[in-house]
mmCIF file of N, CA, C and O in Angstrom:
data_model
loop_
_atom_site.group_PDB
_atom_site.id
_atom_site.type_symbol
_atom_site.label_atom_id
_atom_site.label_comp_id
_atom_site.label_asym_id
_atom_site.label_seq_id
_atom_site.Cartn_x
_atom_site.Cartn_y
_atom_site.Cartn_z
ATOM 1 N N ILE A 13 -70.828 137.875 105.416
ATOM 2 C CA ILE A 13 -72.320 137.347 105.053
ATOM 3 C C ILE A 13 -73.739 138.325 106.042
ATOM 4 O O ILE A 13 -74.206 138.580 104.821
ATOM 5 N N GLU A 14 -73.305 138.678 106.782
ATOM 6 C CA GLU A 14 -74.748 139.376 108.112
ATOM 7 C C GLU A 14 -75.163 140.976 106.375
ATOM 8 O O GLU A 14 -75.951 140.900 106.305
ATOM 9 N N MET A 15 -74.317 141.584 105.600
ATOM 10 C CA MET A 15 -74.255 142.340 104.354
ATOM 11 C C MET A 15 -74.688 141.527 103.735
ATOM 12 O O MET A 15 -75.514 142.598 103.515
ATOM 13 N N PHE A 16 -74.093 141.537 103.267
ATOM 14 C CA PHE A 16 -74.600 140.586 101.265
ATOM 15 C C PHE A 16 -76.715 139.990 102.613
ATOM 16 O O PHE A 16 -77.310 140.743 101.620
ATOM 17 N N TYR A 17 -76.684 139.557 103.265
ATOM 18 C CA TYR A 17 -78.105 139.080 103.638
ATOM 19 C C TYR A 17 -78.688 140.759 103.552
ATOM 20 O O TYR A 17 -80.047 140.517 103.348
ATOM 21 N N ILE A 18 -78.527 141.582 104.097
ATOM 22 C CA ILE A 18 -78.936 142.903 105.152
ATOM 23 C C ILE A 18 -79.405 143.309 103.353
ATOM 24 O O ILE A 18 -80.760 143.683 102.540
ATOM 25 N N TYR A 19 -78.182 142.773 102.349
ATOM 26 C CA TYR A 19 -78.652 143.750 100.958
ATOM 27 C C TYR A 19 -79.309 143.092 100.261
ATOM 28 O O TYR A 19 -80.735 143.385 99.274
ATOM 29 N N PHE A 20 -79.417 141.477 100.251
ATOM 30 C CA PHE A 20 -80.681 141.496 99.291
ATOM 31 C C PHE A 20 -81.547 141.097 100.447
ATOM 32 O O PHE A 20 -82.782 141.086 99.417
ATOM 33 N N GLN A 21 -82.085 141.056 101.206
ATOM 34 C CA GLN A 21 -83.277 140.843 102.145
ATOM 35 C C GLN A 21 -84.227 142.251 101.690
ATOM 36 O O GLN A 21 -85.331 142.556 101.280
ATOM 37 N N THR A 22 -83.307 143.708 101.789
ATOM 38 C CA THR A 22 -83.773 145.354 100.644
ATOM 39 C C THR A 22 -83.970 144.686 99.399
ATOM 40 O O THR A 22 -85.204 145.563 99.345
ATOM 41 N N PHE A 23 -82.987 144.601 98.887
ATOM 42 C CA PHE A 23 -84.137 144.256 97.455
ATOM 43 C C PHE A 23 -84.875 143.406 96.621
ATOM 44 O O PHE A 23 -85.660 143.774 96.261
ATOM 45 N N PHE A 24 -84.974 142.824 97.704
ATOM 46 C CA PHE A 24 -85.345 141.243 97.651
ATOM 47 C C PHE A 24 -88.032 141.668 98.580
ATOM 48 O O PHE A 24 -88.260 141.747 97.743
ATOM 49 N N ARG A 25 -87.024 143.027 99.381
ATOM 50 C CA ARG A 25 -88.720 143.589 100.017
ATOM 51 C C ARG A 25 -89.048 144.058 98.293
ATOM 52 O O ARG A 25 -90.281 144.928 98.663
ATOM 53 N N TRP A 26 -87.327 145.140 97.871
ATOM 54 C CA TRP A 26 -88.546 145.977 97.422
ATOM 55 C C TRP A 26 -89.248 145.203 96.077
ATOM 56 O O TRP A 26 -90.202 145.696 95.898
ATOM 57 N N CYS A 27 -88.063 144.273 94.921
ATOM 58 C CA CYS A 27 -89.203 143.590 93.632
ATOM 59 C C CYS A 27 -91.015 143.183 94.728
ATOM 60 O O CYS A 27 -91.383 143.233 94.084
ATOM 61 N N ALA A 28 -90.641 142.449 95.935
ATOM 62 C CA ALA A 28 -91.602 141.995 96.665
ATOM 63 C C ALA A 28 -92.813 143.776 96.584
ATOM 64 O O ALA A 28 -94.422 143.077 96.369
ATOM 65 N N ASN A 29 -92.891 144.181 96.751
ATOM 66 C CA ASN A 29 -93.415 145.601 97.271
ATOM 67 C C ASN A 29 -93.348 146.071 95.944
ATOM 68 O O ASN A 29 -94.620 146.927 95.432
ATOM 69 N N GLN A 30 -92.898 145.741 94.162
ATOM 70 C CA GLN A 30 -93.479 146.530 93.257
ATOM 71 C C GLN A 30 -93.902 144.937 92.758
ATOM 72 O O GLN A 30 -93.836 145.284 91.016
ATOM 73 N N TRP A 31 -94.862 144.791 93.354
ATOM 74 C CA TRP A 31 -95.151 143.405 93.265
ATOM 75 C C TRP A 31 -94.460 142.525 91.345
ATOM 76 O O TRP A 31 -94.451 141.461 90.497
ATOM 77 N N LEU A 32 -92.911 142.619 92.321
ATOM 78 C CA LEU A 32 -92.784 141.263 90.827
ATOM 79 C C LEU A 32 -92.121 140.193 91.098
ATOM 80 O O LEU A 32 -91.664 139.501 90.494
ATOM 81 N N ILE A 33 -92.265 139.946 92.436
ATOM 82 C CA ILE A 33 -91.819 138.518 92.604
ATOM 83 C C ILE A 33 -93.014 138.645 93.999
ATOM 84 O O ILE A 33 -93.679 139.569 94.609
ATOM 85 N N PRO A 34 -94.151 137.245 93.945
ATOM 86 C CA PRO A 34 -94.574 137.442 95.406
ATOM 87 C C PRO A 34 -94.242 137.034 96.796
ATOM 88 O O PRO A 34 -94.688 138.286 97.698
ATOM 89 N N LEU A 35 -92.940 137.389 97.071
ATOM 90 C CA LEU A 35 -92.786 136.944 98.825
ATOM 91 C C LEU A 35 -90.591 137.050 98.677
ATOM 92 O O LEU A 35 -91.295 136.433 97.543
ATOM 93 N N SER A 36 -90.597 137.524 99.774
ATOM 94 C CA SER A 36 -89.044 137.507 99.198
ATOM 95 C C SER A 36 -88.219 136.508 99.641
ATOM 96 O O SER A 36 -88.957 135.846 100.610
ATOM 97 N N PRO A 37 -87.589 135.728 99.155
ATOM 98 C CA PRO A 37 -87.534 134.269 99.865
ATOM 99 C C PRO A 37 -86.535 134.750 101.162
ATOM 100 O O PRO A 37 -86.239 133.009 101.397
ATOM 101 N N LEU A 38 -85.843 135.439 101.288
ATOM 102 C CA LEU A 38 -85.442 135.270 102.499
ATOM 103 C C LEU A 38 -86.482 135.991 103.869
ATOM 104 O O LEU A 38 -85.861 135.606 104.154
ATOM 105 N N GLU A 39 -88.413 135.559 103.488
ATOM 106 C CA GLU A 39 -88.539 135.729 104.258
ATOM 107 C C GLU A 39 -88.202 134.716 105.343
ATOM 108 O O GLU A 39 -88.904 134.369 106.638
ATOM 109 N N ARG A 40 -88.089 133.624 104.614
ATOM 110 C CA ARG A 40 -88.431 132.018 105.391
ATOM 111 C C ARG A 40 -86.910 131.409 105.759
ATOM 112 O O ARG A 40 -86.374 130.678 106.672
ATOM 113 N N ILE A 41 -85.589 132.732 105.471
ATOM 114 C CA ILE A 41 -84.149 132.805 106.027
ATOM 115 C C ILE A 41 -84.406 133.336 107.433
ATOM 116 O O ILE A 41 -84.178 134.140 107.302
ATOM 117 N N GLU A 42 -83.300 132.496 108.498
ATOM 118 C CA GLU A 42 -82.668 133.118 109.975
ATOM 119 C C GLU A 42 -81.607 134.750 109.226
ATOM 120 O O GLU A 42 -81.263 133.636 108.450
ATOM 121 N N ARG A 43 -82.269 135.782 110.320
ATOM 122 C CA ARG A 43 -80.416 136.659 109.952
ATOM 123 C C ARG A 43 -79.176 135.162 110.181
ATOM 124 O O ARG A 43 -79.550 135.445 110.742
ATOM 125 N N PRO A 44 -78.100 135.917 109.528
ATOM 126 C CA PRO A 44 -77.057 134.900 110.045
ATOM 127 C C PRO A 44 -76.968 136.331 111.296
ATOM 128 O O PRO A 44 -76.814 137.523 111.685
ATOM 129 N N GLU A 45 -76.083 134.988 112.476
ATOM 130 C CA GLU A 45 -75.375 136.020 113.693
ATOM 131 C C GLU A 45 -74.412 136.473 113.260
ATOM 132 O O GLU A 45 -73.477 136.150 112.405
ATOM 133 N N LYS A 46 -74.137 137.079 113.721
ATOM 134 C CA LYS A 46 -72.935 137.728 114.401
ATOM 135 C C LYS A 46 -72.273 137.395 115.006
ATOM 136 O O LYS A 46 -72.035 137.915 115.476
ATOM 137 N N PRO A 47 -71.263 137.223 114.520
ATOM 138 C CA PRO A 47 -69.164 136.189 115.330
ATOM 139 C C PRO A 47 -68.922 137.585 116.170
ATOM 140 O O PRO A 47 -69.420 138.322 116.856
ATOM 141 N N LYS A 48 -69.592 136.488 117.546
ATOM 142 C CA LYS A 48 -69.011 137.939 119.162
ATOM 143 C C LYS A 48 -67.519 138.120 118.190
ATOM 144 O O LYS A 48 -66.813 136.825 118.423
ATOM 145 N N PRO A 49 -67.016 139.766 118.831
ATOM 146 C CA PRO A 49 -65.417 139.387 119.091
ATOM 147 C C PRO A 49 -65.630 138.670 119.637
ATOM 148 O O PRO A 49 -65.292 138.901 120.946
ATOM 149 N N ASN A 50 -63.311 138.282 118.947
ATOM 150 C CA ASN A 50 -62.340 137.981 120.449
ATOM 151 C C ASN A 50 -61.454 139.164 120.954
ATOM 152 O O ASN A 50 -60.627 139.375 120.463
ATOM 153 N N ILE A 51 -62.044 139.872 122.499
ATOM 154 C CA ILE A 51 -61.183 140.765 122.943
ATOM 155 C C ILE A 51 -60.227 139.991 123.944
ATOM 156 O O ILE A 51 -61.200 139.512 125.009
ATOM 157 N N LYS A 52 -59.487 141.125 123.956
ATOM 158 C CA LYS A 52 -57.819 139.937 124.646
ATOM 159 C C LYS A 52 -57.513 141.452 125.801
ATOM 160 O O LYS A 52 -58.133 141.883 125.662
ATOM 161 N N ILE A 53 -58.516 140.766 127.266
ATOM 162 C CA ILE A 53 -58.643 141.710 128.487
ATOM 163 C C ILE A 53 -56.788 141.405 129.199
ATOM 164 O O ILE A 53 -56.916 140.577 128.966
ATOM 165 N N PRO A 54 -55.829 142.190 128.978
ATOM 166 C CA PRO A 54 -54.050 141.839 129.567
ATOM 167 C C PRO A 54 -54.879 142.370 131.233
ATOM 168 O O PRO A 54 -56.055 141.590 131.881
ATOM 169 N N THR A 55 -53.961 141.308 130.833
ATOM 170 C CA THR A 55 -54.004 140.486 132.711
ATOM 171 C C THR A 55 -53.184 141.721 133.783
ATOM 172 O O THR A 55 -52.472 143.062 132.817
ATOM 173 N N GLU A 56 -53.449 141.696 134.555
ATOM 174 C CA GLU A 56 -52.467 142.999 135.125
ATOM 175 C C GLU A 56 -51.222 142.668 135.707
ATOM 176 O O GLU A 56 -50.035 143.785 135.924
ATOM 177 N N GLU A 57 -50.536 141.447 135.884
ATOM 178 C CA GLU A 57 -49.208 141.730 135.042
ATOM 179 C C GLU A 57 -48.735 142.657 134.039
ATOM 180 O O GLU A 57 -47.939 143.263 133.504
ATOM 181 N N GLN A 58 -49.368 142.523 132.444
ATOM 182 C CA GLN A 58 -49.157 143.168 131.242
ATOM 183 C C GLN A 58 -49.611 144.567 131.964
ATOM 184 O O GLN A 58 -48.405 145.578 131.347
ATOM 185 N N MET A 59 -49.988 144.807 132.489
ATOM 186 C CA MET A 59 -50.604 146.089 132.869
ATOM 187 C C MET A 59 -49.365 146.900 133.437
ATOM 188 O O MET A 59 -49.269 148.734 133.453
ATOM 189 N N MET A 60 -48.905 146.325 134.116
ATOM 190 C CA MET A 60 -47.591 146.645 135.058
ATOM 191 C C MET A 60 -46.699 146.490 134.356
ATOM 192 O O MET A 60 -45.725 147.843 135.014
ATOM 193 N N GLU A 61 -46.345 146.117 133.267
ATOM 194 C CA GLU A 61 -46.002 145.936 132.856
ATOM 195 C C GLU A 61 -45.388 147.205 131.501
ATOM 196 O O GLU A 61 -44.138 148.150 131.991
ATOM 197 N N TRP A 62 -47.276 147.363 130.986
ATOM 198 C CA TRP A 62 -47.096 148.471 130.438
ATOM 199 C C TRP A 62 -46.805 150.169 131.224
ATOM 200 O O TRP A 62 -46.416 150.477 130.632
ATOM 201 N N LEU A 63 -47.020 150.210 132.510
ATOM 202 C CA LEU A 63 -46.587 150.825 133.021
ATOM 203 C C LEU A 63 -45.616 151.173 133.528
ATOM 204 O O LEU A 63 -45.377 152.226 133.573
ATOM 205 N N ASN A 64 -45.212 150.415 133.278
ATOM 206 C CA ASN A 64 -43.229 150.619 134.239
ATOM 207 C C ASN A 64 -42.379 151.088 133.027
ATOM 208 O O ASN A 64 -41.049 151.626 133.164
ATOM 209 N N ALA A 65 -42.762 150.885 131.660
ATOM 210 C CA ALA A 65 -42.237 151.523 130.034
ATOM 211 C C ALA A 65 -42.357 152.556 130.451
ATOM 212 O O ALA A 65 -41.837 153.487 129.912
ATOM 213 N N ALA A 66 -43.817 152.886 130.670
ATOM 214 C CA ALA A 66 -43.956 154.103 130.189
ATOM 215 C C ALA A 66 -43.504 154.962 131.606
ATOM 216 O O ALA A 66 -42.242 156.602 131.614
ATOM 217 N N ALA A 67 -43.100 155.119 133.062
ATOM 218 C CA ALA A 67 -42.908 155.045 133.878
ATOM 219 C C ALA A 67 -41.725 155.129 133.039
ATOM 220 O O ALA A 67 -40.320 156.593 133.850
ATOM 221 N N ASN A 68 -40.493 154.469 132.484
ATOM 222 C CA ASN A 68 -39.558 154.621 132.479
ATOM 223 C C ASN A 68 -38.428 155.263 131.072
ATOM 224 O O ASN A 68 -37.726 155.004 130.608
ATOM 225 N N SER A 69 -39.299 156.146 130.460
ATOM 226 C CA SER A 69 -39.548 156.628 129.117
ATOM 227 C C SER A 69 -39.206 157.592 129.744
ATOM 228 O O SER A 69 -38.656 158.824 130.182
ATOM 229 N N ALA A 70 -38.750 158.575 127.818
ATOM 230 C CA ALA A 70 -38.818 159.469 127.863
ATOM 231 C C ALA A 70 -39.314 160.600 128.947
ATOM 232 O O ALA A 70 -38.898 161.918 129.137
ATOM 233 N N PHE A 71 -40.562 160.526 128.650
ATOM 234 C CA PHE A 71 -41.332 161.883 129.372
ATOM 235 C C PHE A 71 -42.475 160.818 130.418
ATOM 236 O O PHE A 71 -43.350 160.635 130.367
ATOM 237 N N PRO A 72 -42.035 159.978 131.515
ATOM 238 C CA PRO A 72 -42.855 159.491 132.326
ATOM 239 C C PRO A 72 -43.810 159.322 133.157
ATOM 240 O O PRO A 72 -44.762 158.952 132.625
ATOM 241 N N GLU A 73 -44.242 160.930 132.656
ATOM 242 C CA GLU A 73 -45.062 161.377 134.063
ATOM 243 C C GLU A 73 -47.041 161.677 132.295
ATOM 244 O O GLU A 73 -48.272 160.959 132.793
ATOM 245 N N ARG A 74 -46.152 161.842 131.485
ATOM 246 C CA ARG A 74 -47.400 161.159 130.143
ATOM 247 C C ARG A 74 -47.986 160.316 129.538
ATOM 248 O O ARG A 74 -48.984 160.679 129.414
ATOM 249 N N ASN A 75 -46.626 159.077 129.639
ATOM 250 C CA ASN A 75 -47.263 158.473 129.264
ATOM 251 C C ASN A 75 -47.885 158.007 129.979
ATOM 252 O O ASN A 75 -48.939 156.614 130.218
ATOM 253 N N VAL A 76 -47.039 157.411 131.716
ATOM 254 C CA VAL A 76 -47.919 156.892 132.593
ATOM 255 C C VAL A 76 -49.617 157.351 132.595
ATOM 256 O O VAL A 76 -50.525 156.954 132.718
ATOM 257 N N LEU A 77 -49.656 158.729 131.942
ATOM 258 C CA LEU A 77 -51.046 159.010 132.729
ATOM 259 C C LEU A 77 -52.082 158.995 131.446
ATOM 260 O O LEU A 77 -53.221 158.650 131.452
ATOM 261 N N LEU A 78 -51.263 159.020 130.054
ATOM 262 C CA LEU A 78 -52.141 158.462 129.152
ATOM 263 C C LEU A 78 -52.234 156.665 128.935
ATOM 264 O O LEU A 78 -53.199 156.210 128.779
ATOM 265 N N ILE A 79 -51.576 155.990 130.007
ATOM 266 C CA ILE A 79 -51.504 154.084 129.758
ATOM 267 C C ILE A 79 -53.057 154.275 130.820
ATOM 268 O O ILE A 79 -53.924 153.279 130.817
ATOM 269 N N MET A 80 -52.774 155.104 131.884
ATOM 270 C CA MET A 80 -54.072 155.368 132.670
ATOM 271 C C MET A 80 -55.251 155.097 132.720
ATOM 272 O O MET A 80 -55.998 154.765 132.379
ATOM 273 N N PHE A 81 -55.449 156.630 131.575
ATOM 274 C CA PHE A 81 -56.387 157.096 131.521
ATOM 275 C C PHE A 81 -56.633 155.944 129.973
ATOM 276 O O PHE A 81 -57.413 155.766 130.167
ATOM 277 N N ILE A 82 -55.895 155.151 129.403
ATOM 278 C CA ILE A 82 -56.751 153.668 128.579
ATOM 279 C C ILE A 82 -57.333 152.981 129.277
ATOM 280 O O ILE A 82 -57.785 152.480 129.005
ATOM 281 N N PHE A 83 -56.432 152.134 130.193
ATOM 282 C CA PHE A 83 -56.562 151.331 131.190
ATOM 283 C C PHE A 83 -58.195 151.582 132.456
ATOM 284 O O PHE A 83 -58.947 150.931 132.272
ATOM 285 N N ASP A 84 -58.299 153.512 132.508
ATOM 286 C CA ASP A 84 -59.238 153.372 132.719
ATOM 287 C C ASP A 84 -60.669 153.846 131.777
ATOM 288 O O ASP A 84 -62.399 153.035 132.406
ATOM 289 N N THR A 85 -60.681 153.843 130.668
ATOM 290 C CA THR A 85 -61.734 154.454 130.147
ATOM 291 C C THR A 85 -61.594 153.196 129.397
ATOM 292 O O THR A 85 -62.780 153.176 128.600
ATOM 293 N N GLY A 86 -61.086 152.576 129.257
ATOM 294 C CA GLY A 86 -61.104 151.341 127.832
ATOM 295 C C GLY A 86 -61.087 151.961 126.260
ATOM 296 O O GLY A 86 -61.208 151.330 125.793
ATOM 297 N N LEU A 87 -59.842 152.837 126.546
ATOM 298 C CA LEU A 87 -59.719 153.694 124.959
ATOM 299 C C LEU A 87 -58.925 152.623 124.231
ATOM 300 O O LEU A 87 -58.085 152.000 124.898
ATOM 301 N N ARG A 88 -59.173 152.518 122.620
ATOM 302 C CA ARG A 88 -58.481 151.578 122.313
ATOM 303 C C ARG A 88 -56.934 153.195 122.231
ATOM 304 O O ARG A 88 -57.824 154.270 121.919
ATOM 305 N N ALA A 89 -56.382 151.764 121.978
ATOM 306 C CA ALA A 89 -54.988 152.881 121.659
ATOM 307 C C ALA A 89 -54.754 154.208 120.024
ATOM 308 O O ALA A 89 -54.708 155.161 120.712
ATOM 309 N N SER A 90 -55.490 153.434 119.377
ATOM 310 C CA SER A 90 -55.855 153.979 117.782
ATOM 311 C C SER A 90 -56.578 154.941 118.215
ATOM 312 O O SER A 90 -57.103 155.767 117.254
ATOM 313 N N GLU A 91 -57.749 155.049 119.164
ATOM 314 C CA GLU A 91 -58.715 156.131 119.474
ATOM 315 C C GLU A 91 -58.033 157.151 120.265
ATOM 316 O O GLU A 91 -57.979 158.186 120.547
ATOM 317 N N LEU A 92 -56.582 157.295 120.124
ATOM 318 C CA LEU A 92 -56.179 158.355 121.388
ATOM 319 C C LEU A 92 -55.493 159.569 120.107
ATOM 320 O O LEU A 92 -55.476 159.883 119.315
#
């Protein structure tokens, strides 16, 4: 919804600058707020489960380091 507001705001401001309309209709409307993301923070037990699973994997040193790196930096697994 916010992107539609931005697109229409840009278009109506252009129209007003070109004297096609007297005033942008969106000047009187507040910009919609972005919904806050619902971030799920893992519990300490979940983190220990992940570390134990990494420690019991085929490459324990690498996997434990990767899990620790993700925990320490807040990196998403998809960004690794």
